[in-house]
Structure formats: structure tokens, C-alpha cells
Tab-separated table of C-alpha atoms in Angstrom:
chain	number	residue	atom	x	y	z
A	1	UNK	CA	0.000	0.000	0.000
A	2	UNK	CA	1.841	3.336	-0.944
A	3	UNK	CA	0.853	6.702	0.822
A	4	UNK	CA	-0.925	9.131	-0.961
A	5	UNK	CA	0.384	12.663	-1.609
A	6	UNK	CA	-2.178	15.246	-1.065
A	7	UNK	CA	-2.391	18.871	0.629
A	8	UNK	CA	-5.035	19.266	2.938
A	9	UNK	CA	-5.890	23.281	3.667
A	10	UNK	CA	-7.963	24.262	7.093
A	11	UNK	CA	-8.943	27.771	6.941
A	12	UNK	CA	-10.887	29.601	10.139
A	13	UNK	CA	-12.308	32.772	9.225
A	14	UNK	CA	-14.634	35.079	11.380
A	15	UNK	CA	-17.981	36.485	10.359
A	16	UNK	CA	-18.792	39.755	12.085
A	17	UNK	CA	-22.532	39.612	13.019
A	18	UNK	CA	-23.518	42.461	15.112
A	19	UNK	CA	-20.282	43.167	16.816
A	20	UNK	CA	-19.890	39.403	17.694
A	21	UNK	CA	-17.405	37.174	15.919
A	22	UNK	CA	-18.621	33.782	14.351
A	23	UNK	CA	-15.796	30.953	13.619
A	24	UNK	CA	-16.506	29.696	10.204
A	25	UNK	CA	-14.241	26.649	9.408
A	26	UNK	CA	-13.400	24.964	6.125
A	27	UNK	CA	-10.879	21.865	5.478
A	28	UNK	CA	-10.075	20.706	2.074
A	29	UNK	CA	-7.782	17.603	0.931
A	30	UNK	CA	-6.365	18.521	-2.734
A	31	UNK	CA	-4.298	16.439	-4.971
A	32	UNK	CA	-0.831	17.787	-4.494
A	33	UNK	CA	-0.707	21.452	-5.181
A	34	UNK	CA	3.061	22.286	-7.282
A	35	UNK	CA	2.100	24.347	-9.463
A	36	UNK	CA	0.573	27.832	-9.292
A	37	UNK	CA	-2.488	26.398	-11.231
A	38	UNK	CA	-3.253	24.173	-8.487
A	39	UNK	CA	-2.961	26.809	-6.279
A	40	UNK	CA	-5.017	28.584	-7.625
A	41	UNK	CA	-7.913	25.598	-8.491
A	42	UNK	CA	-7.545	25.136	-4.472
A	43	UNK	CA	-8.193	28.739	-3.996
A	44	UNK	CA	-11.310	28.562	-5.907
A	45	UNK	CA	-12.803	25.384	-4.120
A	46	UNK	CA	-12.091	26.624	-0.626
A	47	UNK	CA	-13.729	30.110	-1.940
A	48	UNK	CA	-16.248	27.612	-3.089
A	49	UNK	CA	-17.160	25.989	0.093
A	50	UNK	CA	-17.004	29.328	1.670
A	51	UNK	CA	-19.920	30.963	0.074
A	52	UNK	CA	-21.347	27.668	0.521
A	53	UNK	CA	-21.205	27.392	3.806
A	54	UNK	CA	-22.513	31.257	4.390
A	55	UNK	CA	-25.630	30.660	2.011
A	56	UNK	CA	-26.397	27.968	4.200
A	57	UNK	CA	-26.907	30.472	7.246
A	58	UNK	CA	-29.105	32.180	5.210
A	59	UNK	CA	-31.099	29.954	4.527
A	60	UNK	CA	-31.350	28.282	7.354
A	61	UNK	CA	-32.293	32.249	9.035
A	62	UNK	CA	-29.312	33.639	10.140
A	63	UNK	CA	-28.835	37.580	9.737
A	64	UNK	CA	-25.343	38.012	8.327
A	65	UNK	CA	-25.025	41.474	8.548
């Protein structure tokens, strides 16, 4: 069995809702990023699952703003 070479990325942001911080945290495992284009592919996912993850709160009634 032979180990698999990816990059996993964990980013924590904060969302400022009404003078309170809320963690927002996003993990990604990527093929292994060499080249700029795969940096920039990752970029886009974990952008991706960002927006994602903040539509969800909308929907689901949270105030953003």
C-alpha cells in the first residue's frame, strides 16, 4: 500500500454579526498542489465551500449582517 500525496488546507475565518465574531471553518484535501495552477484551483474550491457554507446560514435564518 503506498501513501498518498495530497495537501489538505484548514482555513478559520470570522464572520462579524452584530459586533460578535462567528468561527466559520473549512478543510479541504487537494491532490498535491506544485504548481501555481493548483494553487489557484484550491483557492477557488475553498472560496467555493465558503460561500457555501454562508448561504447555508441564510437559509437556514441567520442575519449576516
Amino acid at each position: 500500500m503506498t501513501a498518498a500525496h495530497v495537501t489538505v488546507l484548514n482555513v478559520n475565518l470570522a464572520v462579524l454579526q452584530g459586533g460578535e465574531e462567528k468561527p466559520v471553518q473549512i478543510a479541504g484535501a487537494f491532490d498535491r498542489i506544485t504548481t501555481p495552477e493548483a494553487c489557484t484551483a484550491a483557492g477557488r474550491a475553498i472560496g467555493d465551500m465558503i460561500a457555501d457554507n454562508l448561504s447555508r446560514r441564510l437559509q437556514h435564518g441567520q442575519v449576516l449582517a
